Coordinates of C-alpha atoms and ligand atoms in Angstrom, one line a residue:
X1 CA 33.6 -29.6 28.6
X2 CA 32.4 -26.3 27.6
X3 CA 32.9 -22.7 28.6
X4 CA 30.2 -23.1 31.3
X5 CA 31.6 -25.7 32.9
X6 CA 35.1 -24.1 33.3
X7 CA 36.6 -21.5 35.7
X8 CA 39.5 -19.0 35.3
X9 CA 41.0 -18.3 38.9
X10 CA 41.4 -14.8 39.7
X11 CA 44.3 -14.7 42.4
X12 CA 45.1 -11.2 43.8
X13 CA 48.6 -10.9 45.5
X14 CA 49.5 -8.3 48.5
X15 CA 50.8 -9.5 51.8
X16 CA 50.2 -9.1 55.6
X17 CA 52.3 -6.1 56.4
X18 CA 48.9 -3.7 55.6
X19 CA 47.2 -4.7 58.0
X20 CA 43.7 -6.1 58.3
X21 CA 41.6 -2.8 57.2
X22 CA 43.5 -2.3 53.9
X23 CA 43.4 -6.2 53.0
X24 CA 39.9 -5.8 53.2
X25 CA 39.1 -3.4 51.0
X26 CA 41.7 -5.7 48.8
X27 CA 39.2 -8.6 49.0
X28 CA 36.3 -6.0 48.2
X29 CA 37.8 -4.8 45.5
X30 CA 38.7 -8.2 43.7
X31 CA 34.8 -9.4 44.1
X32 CA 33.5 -6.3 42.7
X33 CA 35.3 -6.5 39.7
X34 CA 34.9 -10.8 39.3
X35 CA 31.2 -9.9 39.5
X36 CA 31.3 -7.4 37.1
X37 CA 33.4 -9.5 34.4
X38 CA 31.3 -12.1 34.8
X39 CA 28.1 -10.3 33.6
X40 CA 30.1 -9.5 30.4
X41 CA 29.9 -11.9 27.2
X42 CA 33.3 -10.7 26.4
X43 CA 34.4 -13.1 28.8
X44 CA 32.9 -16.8 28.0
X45 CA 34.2 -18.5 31.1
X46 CA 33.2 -18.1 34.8
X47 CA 36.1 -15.8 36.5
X48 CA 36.2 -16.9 40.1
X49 CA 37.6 -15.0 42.7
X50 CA 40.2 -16.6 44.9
X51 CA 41.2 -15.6 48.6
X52 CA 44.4 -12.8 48.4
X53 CA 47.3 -14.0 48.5
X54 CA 49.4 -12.6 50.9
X55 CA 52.3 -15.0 51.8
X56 CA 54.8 -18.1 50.6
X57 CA 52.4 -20.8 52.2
X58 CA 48.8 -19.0 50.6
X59 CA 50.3 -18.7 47.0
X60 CA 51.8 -22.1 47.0
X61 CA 48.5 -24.0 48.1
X62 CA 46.4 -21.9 45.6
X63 CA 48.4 -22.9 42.3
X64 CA 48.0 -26.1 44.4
X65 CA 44.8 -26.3 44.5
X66 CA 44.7 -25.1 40.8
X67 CA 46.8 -27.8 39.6
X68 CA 44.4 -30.2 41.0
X69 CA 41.0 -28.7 39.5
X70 CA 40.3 -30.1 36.2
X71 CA 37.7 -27.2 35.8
X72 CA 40.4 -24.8 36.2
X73 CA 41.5 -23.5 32.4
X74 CA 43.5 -20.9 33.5
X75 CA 44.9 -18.4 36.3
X76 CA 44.4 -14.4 35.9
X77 CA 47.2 -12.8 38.7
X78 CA 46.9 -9.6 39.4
X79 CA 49.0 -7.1 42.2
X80 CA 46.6 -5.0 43.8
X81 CA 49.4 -3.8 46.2
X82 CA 52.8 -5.2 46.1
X83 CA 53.5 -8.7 46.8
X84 CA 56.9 -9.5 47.1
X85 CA 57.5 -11.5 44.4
X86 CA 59.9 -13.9 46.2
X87 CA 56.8 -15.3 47.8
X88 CA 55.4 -16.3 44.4
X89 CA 58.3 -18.7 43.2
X90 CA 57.1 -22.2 44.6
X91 CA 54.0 -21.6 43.3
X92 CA 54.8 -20.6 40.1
X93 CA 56.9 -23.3 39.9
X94 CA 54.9 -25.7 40.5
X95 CA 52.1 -24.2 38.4
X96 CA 50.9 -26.1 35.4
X97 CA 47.9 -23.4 34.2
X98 CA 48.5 -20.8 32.1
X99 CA 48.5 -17.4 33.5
X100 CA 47.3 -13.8 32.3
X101 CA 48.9 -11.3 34.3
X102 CA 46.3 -8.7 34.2
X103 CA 48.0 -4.7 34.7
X104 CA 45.1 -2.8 36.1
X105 CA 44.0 -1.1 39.2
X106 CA 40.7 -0.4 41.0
X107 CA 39.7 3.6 40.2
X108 CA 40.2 5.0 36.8
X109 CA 41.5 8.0 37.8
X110 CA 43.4 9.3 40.2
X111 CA 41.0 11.4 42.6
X112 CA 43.4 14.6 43.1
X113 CA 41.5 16.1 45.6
X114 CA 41.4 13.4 48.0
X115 CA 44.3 11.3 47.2
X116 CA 47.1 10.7 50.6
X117 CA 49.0 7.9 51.1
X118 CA 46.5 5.7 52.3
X119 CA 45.4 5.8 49.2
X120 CA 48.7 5.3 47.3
X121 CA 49.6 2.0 49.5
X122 CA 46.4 0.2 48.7
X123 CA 46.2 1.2 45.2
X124 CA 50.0 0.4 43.8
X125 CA 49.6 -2.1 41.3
X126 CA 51.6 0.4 39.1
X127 CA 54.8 -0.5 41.0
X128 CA 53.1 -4.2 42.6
X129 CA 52.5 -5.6 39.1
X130 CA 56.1 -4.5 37.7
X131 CA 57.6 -6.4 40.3
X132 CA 55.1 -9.4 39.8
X133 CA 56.4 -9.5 36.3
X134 CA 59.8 -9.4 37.3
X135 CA 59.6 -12.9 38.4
X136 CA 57.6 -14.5 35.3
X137 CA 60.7 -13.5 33.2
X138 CA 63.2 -14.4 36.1
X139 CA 61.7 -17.5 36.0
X140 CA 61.4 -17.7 32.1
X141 CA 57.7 -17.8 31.8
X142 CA 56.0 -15.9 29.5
X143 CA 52.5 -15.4 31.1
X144 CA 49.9 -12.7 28.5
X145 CA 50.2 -9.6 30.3
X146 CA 47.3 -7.0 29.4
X147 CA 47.3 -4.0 30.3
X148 CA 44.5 -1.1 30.8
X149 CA 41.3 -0.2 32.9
X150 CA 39.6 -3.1 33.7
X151 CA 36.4 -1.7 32.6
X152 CA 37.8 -1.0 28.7
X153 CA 36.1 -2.9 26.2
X154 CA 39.7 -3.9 24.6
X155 CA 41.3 -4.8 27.9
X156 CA 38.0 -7.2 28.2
X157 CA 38.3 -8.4 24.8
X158 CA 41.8 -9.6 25.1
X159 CA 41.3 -11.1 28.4
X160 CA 38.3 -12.8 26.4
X161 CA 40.9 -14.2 23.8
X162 CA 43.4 -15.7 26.3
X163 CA 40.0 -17.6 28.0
X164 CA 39.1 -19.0 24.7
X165 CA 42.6 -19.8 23.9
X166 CA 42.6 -21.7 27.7
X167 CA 39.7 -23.4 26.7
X168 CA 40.9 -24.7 23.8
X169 CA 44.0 -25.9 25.5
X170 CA 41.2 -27.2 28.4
X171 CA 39.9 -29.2 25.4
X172 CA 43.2 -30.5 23.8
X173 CA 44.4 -32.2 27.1
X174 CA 41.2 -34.0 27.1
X175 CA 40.8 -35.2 23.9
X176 CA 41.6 -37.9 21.1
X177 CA 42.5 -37.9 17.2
X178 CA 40.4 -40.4 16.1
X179 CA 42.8 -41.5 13.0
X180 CA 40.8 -44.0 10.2
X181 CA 44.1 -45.3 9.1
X182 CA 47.0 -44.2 8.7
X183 CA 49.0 -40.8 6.5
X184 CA 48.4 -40.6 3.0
X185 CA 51.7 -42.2 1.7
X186 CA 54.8 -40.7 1.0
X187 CA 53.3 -37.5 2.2
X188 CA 56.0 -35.6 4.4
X189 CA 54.6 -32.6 6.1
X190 CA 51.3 -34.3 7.4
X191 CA 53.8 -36.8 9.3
X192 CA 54.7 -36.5 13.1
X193 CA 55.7 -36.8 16.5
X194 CA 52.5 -38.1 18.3
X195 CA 54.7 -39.0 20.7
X196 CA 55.6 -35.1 21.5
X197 CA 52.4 -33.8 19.8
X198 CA 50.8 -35.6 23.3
X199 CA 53.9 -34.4 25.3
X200 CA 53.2 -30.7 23.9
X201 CA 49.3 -30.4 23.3
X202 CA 48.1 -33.2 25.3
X203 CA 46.6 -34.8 22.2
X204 CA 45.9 -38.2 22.3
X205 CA 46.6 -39.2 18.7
X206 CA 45.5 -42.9 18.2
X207 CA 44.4 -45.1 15.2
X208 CA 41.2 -47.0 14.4
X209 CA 41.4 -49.4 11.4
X210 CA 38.8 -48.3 8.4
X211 CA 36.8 -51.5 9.6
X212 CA 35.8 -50.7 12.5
X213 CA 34.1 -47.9 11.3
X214 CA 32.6 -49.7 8.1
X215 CA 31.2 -52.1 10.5
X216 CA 29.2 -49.4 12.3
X217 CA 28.2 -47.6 8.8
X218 CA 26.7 -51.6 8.1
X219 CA 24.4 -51.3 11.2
X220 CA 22.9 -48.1 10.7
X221 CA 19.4 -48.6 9.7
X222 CA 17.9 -46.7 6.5
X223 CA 15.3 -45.1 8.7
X224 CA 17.9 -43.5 10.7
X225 CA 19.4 -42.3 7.2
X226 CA 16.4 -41.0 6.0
X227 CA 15.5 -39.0 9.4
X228 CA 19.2 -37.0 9.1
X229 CA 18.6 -36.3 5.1
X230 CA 15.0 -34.7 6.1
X231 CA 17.0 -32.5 8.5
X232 CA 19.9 -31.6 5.6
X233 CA 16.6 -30.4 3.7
X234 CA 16.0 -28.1 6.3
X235 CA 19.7 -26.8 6.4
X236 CA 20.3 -26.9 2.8
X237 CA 19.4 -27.1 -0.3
X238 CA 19.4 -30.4 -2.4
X239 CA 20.3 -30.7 -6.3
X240 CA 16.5 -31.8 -7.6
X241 CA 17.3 -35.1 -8.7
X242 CA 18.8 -35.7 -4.8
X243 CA 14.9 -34.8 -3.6
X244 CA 13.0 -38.6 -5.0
X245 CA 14.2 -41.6 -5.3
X246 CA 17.9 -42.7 -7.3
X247 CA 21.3 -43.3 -7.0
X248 CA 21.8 -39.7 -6.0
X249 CA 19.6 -39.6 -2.9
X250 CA 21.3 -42.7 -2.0
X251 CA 24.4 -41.2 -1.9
X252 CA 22.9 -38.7 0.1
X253 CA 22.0 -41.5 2.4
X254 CA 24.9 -43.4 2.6
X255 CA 27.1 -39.9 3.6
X256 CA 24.3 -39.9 6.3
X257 CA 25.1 -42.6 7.5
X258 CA 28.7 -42.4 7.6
X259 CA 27.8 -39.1 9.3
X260 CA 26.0 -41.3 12.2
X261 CA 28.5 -43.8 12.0
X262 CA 31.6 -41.5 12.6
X263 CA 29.7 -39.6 15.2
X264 CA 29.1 -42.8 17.2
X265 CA 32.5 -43.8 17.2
X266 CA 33.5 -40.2 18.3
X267 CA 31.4 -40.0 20.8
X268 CA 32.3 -43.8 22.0
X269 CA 36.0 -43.0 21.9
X270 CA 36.1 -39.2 23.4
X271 CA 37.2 -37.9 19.9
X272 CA 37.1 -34.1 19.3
X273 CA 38.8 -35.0 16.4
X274 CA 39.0 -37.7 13.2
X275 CA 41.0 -37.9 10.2
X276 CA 40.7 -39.9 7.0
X277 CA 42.8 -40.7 4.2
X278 CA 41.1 -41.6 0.8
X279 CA 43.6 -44.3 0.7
X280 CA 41.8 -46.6 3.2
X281 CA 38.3 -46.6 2.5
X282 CA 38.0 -50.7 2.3
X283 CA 34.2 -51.3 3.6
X284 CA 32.3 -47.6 2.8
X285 CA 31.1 -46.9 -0.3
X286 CA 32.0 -43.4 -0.8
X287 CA 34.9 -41.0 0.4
X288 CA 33.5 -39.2 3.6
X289 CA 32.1 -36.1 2.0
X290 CA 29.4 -34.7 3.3
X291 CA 29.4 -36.4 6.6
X292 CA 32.9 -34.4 7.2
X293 CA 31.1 -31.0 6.4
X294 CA 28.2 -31.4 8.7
X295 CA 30.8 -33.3 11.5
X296 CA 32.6 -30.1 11.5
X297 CA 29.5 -28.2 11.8
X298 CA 29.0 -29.8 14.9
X299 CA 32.7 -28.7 16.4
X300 CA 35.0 -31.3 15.7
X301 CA 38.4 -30.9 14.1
X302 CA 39.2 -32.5 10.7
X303 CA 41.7 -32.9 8.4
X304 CA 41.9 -35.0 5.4
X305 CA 44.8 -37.6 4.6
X306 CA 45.7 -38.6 7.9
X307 CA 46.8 -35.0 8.9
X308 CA 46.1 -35.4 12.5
X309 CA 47.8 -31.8 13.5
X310 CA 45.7 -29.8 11.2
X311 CA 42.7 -32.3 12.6
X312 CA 43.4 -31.4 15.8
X313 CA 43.9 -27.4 15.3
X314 CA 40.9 -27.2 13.7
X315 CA 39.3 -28.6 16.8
X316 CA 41.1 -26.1 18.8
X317 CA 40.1 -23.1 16.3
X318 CA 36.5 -24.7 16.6
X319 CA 36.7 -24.7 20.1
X320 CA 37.9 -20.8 20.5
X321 CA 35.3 -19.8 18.1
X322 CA 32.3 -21.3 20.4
X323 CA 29.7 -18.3 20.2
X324 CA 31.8 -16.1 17.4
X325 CA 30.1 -15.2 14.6
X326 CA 32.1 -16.7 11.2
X327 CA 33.1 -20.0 10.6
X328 CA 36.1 -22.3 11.1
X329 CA 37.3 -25.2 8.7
X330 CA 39.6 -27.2 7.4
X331 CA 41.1 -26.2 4.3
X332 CA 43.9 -26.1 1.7
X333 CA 45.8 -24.0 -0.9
X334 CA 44.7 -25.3 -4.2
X335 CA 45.1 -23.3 -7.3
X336 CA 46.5 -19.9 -7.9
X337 CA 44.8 -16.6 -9.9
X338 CA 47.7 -14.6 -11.4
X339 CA 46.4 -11.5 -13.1
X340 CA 48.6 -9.0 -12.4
X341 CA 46.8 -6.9 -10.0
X342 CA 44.7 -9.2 -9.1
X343 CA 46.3 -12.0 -7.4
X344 CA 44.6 -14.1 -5.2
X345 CA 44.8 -18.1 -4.2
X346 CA 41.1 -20.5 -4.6
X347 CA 41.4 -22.4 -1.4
X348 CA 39.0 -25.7 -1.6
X349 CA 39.5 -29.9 -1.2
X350 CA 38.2 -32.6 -3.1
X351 CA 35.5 -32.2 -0.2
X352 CA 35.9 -31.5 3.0
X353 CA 35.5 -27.8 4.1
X354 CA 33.2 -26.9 6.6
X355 CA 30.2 -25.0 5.8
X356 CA 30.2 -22.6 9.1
X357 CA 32.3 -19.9 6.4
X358 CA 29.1 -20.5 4.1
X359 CA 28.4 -16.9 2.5
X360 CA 25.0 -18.5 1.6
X361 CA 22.4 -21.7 2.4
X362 CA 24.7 -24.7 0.9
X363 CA 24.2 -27.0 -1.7
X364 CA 24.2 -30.8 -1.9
X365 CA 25.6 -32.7 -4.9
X366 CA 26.8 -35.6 -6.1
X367 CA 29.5 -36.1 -8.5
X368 CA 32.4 -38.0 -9.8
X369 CA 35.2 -37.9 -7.6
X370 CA 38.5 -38.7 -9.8
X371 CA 40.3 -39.9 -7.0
X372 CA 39.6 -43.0 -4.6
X373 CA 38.1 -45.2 -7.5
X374 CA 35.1 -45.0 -5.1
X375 CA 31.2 -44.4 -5.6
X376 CA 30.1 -40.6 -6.3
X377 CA 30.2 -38.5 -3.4
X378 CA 27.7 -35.9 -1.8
X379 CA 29.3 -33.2 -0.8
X380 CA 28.2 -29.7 0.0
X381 CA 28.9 -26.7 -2.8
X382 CA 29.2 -23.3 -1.5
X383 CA 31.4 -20.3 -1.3
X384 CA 33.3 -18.7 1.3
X385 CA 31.6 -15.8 2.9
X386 CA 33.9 -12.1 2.0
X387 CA 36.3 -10.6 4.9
X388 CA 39.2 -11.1 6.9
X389 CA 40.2 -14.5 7.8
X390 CA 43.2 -16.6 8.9
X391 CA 44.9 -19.2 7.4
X392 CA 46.9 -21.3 10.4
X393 CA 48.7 -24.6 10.6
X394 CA 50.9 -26.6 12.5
X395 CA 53.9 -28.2 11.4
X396 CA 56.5 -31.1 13.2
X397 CA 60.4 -29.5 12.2
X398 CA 61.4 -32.5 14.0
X399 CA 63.0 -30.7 17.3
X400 CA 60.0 -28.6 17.4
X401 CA 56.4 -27.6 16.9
X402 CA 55.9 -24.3 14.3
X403 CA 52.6 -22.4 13.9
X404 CA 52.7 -20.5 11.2
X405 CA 49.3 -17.7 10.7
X406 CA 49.1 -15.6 7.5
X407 CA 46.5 -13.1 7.8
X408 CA 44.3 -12.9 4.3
X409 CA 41.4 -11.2 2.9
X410 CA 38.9 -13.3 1.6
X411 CA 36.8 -12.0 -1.7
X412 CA 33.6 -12.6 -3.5
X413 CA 34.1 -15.0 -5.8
X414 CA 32.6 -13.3 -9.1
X415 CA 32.9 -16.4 -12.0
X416 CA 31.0 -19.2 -11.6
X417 CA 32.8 -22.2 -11.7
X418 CA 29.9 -25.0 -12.7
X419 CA 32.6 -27.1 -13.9
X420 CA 33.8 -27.5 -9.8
X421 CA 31.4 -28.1 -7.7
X422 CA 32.8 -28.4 -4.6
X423 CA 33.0 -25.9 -1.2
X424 CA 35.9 -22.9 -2.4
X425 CA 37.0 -20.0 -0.8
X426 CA 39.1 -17.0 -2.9
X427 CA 41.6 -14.9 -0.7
X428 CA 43.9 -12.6 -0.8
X429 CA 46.5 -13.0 1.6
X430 CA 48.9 -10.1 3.4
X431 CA 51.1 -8.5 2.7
X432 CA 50.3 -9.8 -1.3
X433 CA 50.0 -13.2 -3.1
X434 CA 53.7 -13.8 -4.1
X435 CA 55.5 -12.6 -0.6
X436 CA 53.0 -14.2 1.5
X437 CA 53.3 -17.7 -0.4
X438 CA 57.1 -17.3 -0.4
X439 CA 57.3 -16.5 3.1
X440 CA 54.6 -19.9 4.0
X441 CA 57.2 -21.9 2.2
X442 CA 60.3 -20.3 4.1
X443 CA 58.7 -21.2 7.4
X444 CA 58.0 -24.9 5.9
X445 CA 54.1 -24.3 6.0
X446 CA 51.6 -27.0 4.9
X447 CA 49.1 -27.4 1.8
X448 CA 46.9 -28.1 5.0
X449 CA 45.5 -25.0 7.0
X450 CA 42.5 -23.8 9.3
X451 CA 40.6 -21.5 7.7
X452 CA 39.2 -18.9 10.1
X453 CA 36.8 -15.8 10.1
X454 CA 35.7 -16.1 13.6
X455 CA 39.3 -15.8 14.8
X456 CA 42.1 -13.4 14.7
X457 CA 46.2 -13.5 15.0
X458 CA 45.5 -13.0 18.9
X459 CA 43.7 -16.5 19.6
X460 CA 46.1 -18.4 17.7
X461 CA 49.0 -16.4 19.6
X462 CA 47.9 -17.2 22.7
X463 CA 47.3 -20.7 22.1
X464 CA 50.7 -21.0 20.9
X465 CA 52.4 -19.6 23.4
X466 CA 50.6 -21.5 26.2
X467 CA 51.7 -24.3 24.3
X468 CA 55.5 -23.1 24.3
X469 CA 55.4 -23.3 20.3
X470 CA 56.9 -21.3 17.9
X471 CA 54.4 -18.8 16.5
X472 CA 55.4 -17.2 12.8
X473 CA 53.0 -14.1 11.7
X474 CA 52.5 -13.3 8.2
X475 CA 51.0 -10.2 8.1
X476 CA 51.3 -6.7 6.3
X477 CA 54.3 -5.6 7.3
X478 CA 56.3 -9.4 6.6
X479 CA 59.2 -9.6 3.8
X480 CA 60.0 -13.1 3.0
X481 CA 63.9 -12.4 3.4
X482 CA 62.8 -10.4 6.6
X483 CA 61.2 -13.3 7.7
X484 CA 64.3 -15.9 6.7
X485 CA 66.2 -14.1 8.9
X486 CA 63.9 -14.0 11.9
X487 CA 63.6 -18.0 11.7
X488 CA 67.1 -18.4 11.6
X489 CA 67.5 -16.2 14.6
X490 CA 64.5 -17.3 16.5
X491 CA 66.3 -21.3 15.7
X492 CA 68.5 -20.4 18.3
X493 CA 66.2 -19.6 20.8
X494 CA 64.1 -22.9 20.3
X495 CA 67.4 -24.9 20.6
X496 CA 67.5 -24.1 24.0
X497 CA 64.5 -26.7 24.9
Ligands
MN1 MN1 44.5 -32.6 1.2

């Protein structure tokens, strides 16, 4: 499903004792201002506006109802005038959607002249919303709560976040891991509970034996091969000898046709995401090069060597970043740049990174791969557009899930490199090369990461918190030490669950 296809459920709480007039204007209120979000792009889901709640039996059949709508992502609460908040606790017990309480009122500003106290009853979210929060944390929930004029830009913006994040989640409890085969072996930290991944995330993490998929690769026809390369030509550019006739174009065409082949079975299965480990190839020609790039193009999450997490977080990140402008991929730490001053880490893999964080038209080549013992793969050779970006991953401690998110600053990359061409990105990350990396290893982060430049620390945030996972930040202000003793505080916490 997509963002037009799902609904956030605005729910405004009061309660009968204002009477009829004032619950009115209550009603009024909350479809002036679900009209008006709706007409901004800020907000990339359809807000709908819900009776007001005003008592025990109203509250409980709306998260009811909720609950039962698959086209409901998420719930947005909001206390015009105070709503006792005992009234709330069946229904937010029973709620299974994750909730923004949004801290706002009507008017901007208080009109000084004309303000009594019919004015102060119906506009008392001030007092209304602190007792509405009182019961998320009474309850230990831990619902976003943003703050502001409902008109600001930011407050908008971070609504906007939470909906994408919803989405994504939306998306997750839908949708499959398409694994061709199994982990790369021996190969700890892309191992995992799929079990509790499903429990957590709602993925459905499932494996498909490398035949299956060989077998569809055998019936794609050339024609169809040679109709997708024709539309890579107008995407990219091709190495010469990949434009006539030789064993490079027909590289190009066999990646194309693993491309067709893979997106059949994705589309058969209900994938949003695949993995593959260059272990298991028996029955295709080449490692899946190419066809991964221009897979993730198209939205779905992938992550090499049967790392099914990072497969699936990149579908998420993909999935948040609908509409953004910069790209999302798959990536991983590779080699490091040391110059004192100048420290920065070359992110690539032997393929597979998405060119949505292209700085400029890619390139298709083929060349040796040394590791497979497989034909020469096409792959697509560019750099990573300049700017901030994330660098997130997911990893399985065994009692629990951990996100950890290291903000970095991505650079121009000013050497050429003809020696490697594959898809690279340089960053820098925060707060500097050597605290950032020591504090990724503290937290037990992977070689395996989303890259992201259409994203920010906020999407992930939320994401992670409606998933009730730990979320680690490393950011400007983090000290690996700092940071050692956070997790071994924060351990306590997560051993409550
Ligand atoms: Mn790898």
């Amino acid at each position: 499903m997509y963002y037009k296809d799902l609904e956030i459920w605005f729910i405004v709480g009061s309660q009968d004792l204002y009477g009829d007039e004032t619950l009115k204007q209550v009603a009024g209120h909350a479809r002036i201002m679900t009209e008006e979000l709706n007409g901004d792009d800020l907000l990339p889901c359809r807000i709908l506006c819900k009776e007001v709640a005003k008592s025990p039996a109203d509250i409980a059949r709306l998260f009811g109802q909720a609950n039962a709508s698959d086209a409901c992502a998420g719930i947005i609460t909001w206390m015009h005038t105070f709503s006792p908040s005992k009234m709330w606790i069946a229904g937010l017990k029973a709620n299974k959607k994750p909730i923004l309480h949004l801290h706002t009122q009507f008017n901007r500003d208080i009109p000084w002249a004309a303000i009594d106290m019919d004015f102060m009853n119906l506009n008392q979210s001030a007092h209304g919303d602190r007792e509405h929060g009182h019961i998320y944390a009474r309850l230990g929930l831990a619902p976003k709560v943003v703050a502001g004029f409902w008109q600001d830009r930011e407050l908008r913006r971070r609504v906007g976040v939470w909906i994408r994040a919803a989405a994504a989640r939306h998306d997750g409890m839908h949708s499959v891991v398409l694994r061709l085969g199994d982990n790369m072996r021996e190969v700890a930290v892309t191992e995992g509970d799929k079990v509790e991944a499903q429990i957590q995330f709602g993925w459905q993490v499932n494996t498909w034996g490398i035949g299956d998929l060989a077998l569809l690769y055998q019936g794609v026809s050339d024609a169809r091969a040679e109709a997708l390369v024709q539309e890579y030509e107008g995407r990219y550019d091709l190495a010469p000898e990949l434009r006539q006739p030789g064993p490079g174009r027909k590289a190009v065409l066999e990646q194309a046709k693993i491309e067709l082949a893979l997106g059949e079975m994705l589309e058969r299965e209900g994938a949003g995401a695949f993995t593959t480990t260059f272990q298991d190839l028996h029955g295709l020609p080449q490692l899946p090069g190419l066809a991964c790039q221009t897979l993730m193009e198209q939205g779905y999450g992938f992550a090499g060597e049967g790392d099914w997490k990072q497969a699936m977080l990149v579908r998420a990140a993909k999935v948040m970043a609908r509409g953004l402008s910069g790209g999302t991929s798959f990536m991983e730490d590779y080699t490091y740049h040391f110059e004192p001053g100048n420290e920065a880490a070359l992110g690539a893999h032997m393929l597979e990174v998405c060119p949505s964080i292209a700085v400029s038209r890619p390139r298709i080549e083929v060349h040796p791969l040394g590791i497979g013992g497989k034909a020469d793969p096409a792959r697509l050779v560019f750099d990573a557009a300049p700017g901030p970006a994330v660098l997130v991953t997911v990893i399985d401690l065994g009692d629990r899930f951990r996100m950890i998110a290291n903000e970095v600053e991505t650079i121009k990359i000013e050497q050429p490199m003809p020696k490697l061409p594959v898809a690279r990105a340089l960053w820098k990350p925060l707060p500097g090369l050597h605290e950032a990396a020591e504090s990724w290893i503290i937290a037990g982060g992977t070689h395996h990461s989303v890259y992201s430049a259409a994203l920010g620390l906020e999407h992930f945030r939320d994401w992670a918190e409606m998933m009730g996972i730990e979320f680690v930040h490393i950011g400007k202000d983090t000290r690996p030490d700092g940071l050692r003793d956070d997790l071994r505080r924060a351990a306590s916490y997560w051993s409550r669950f």
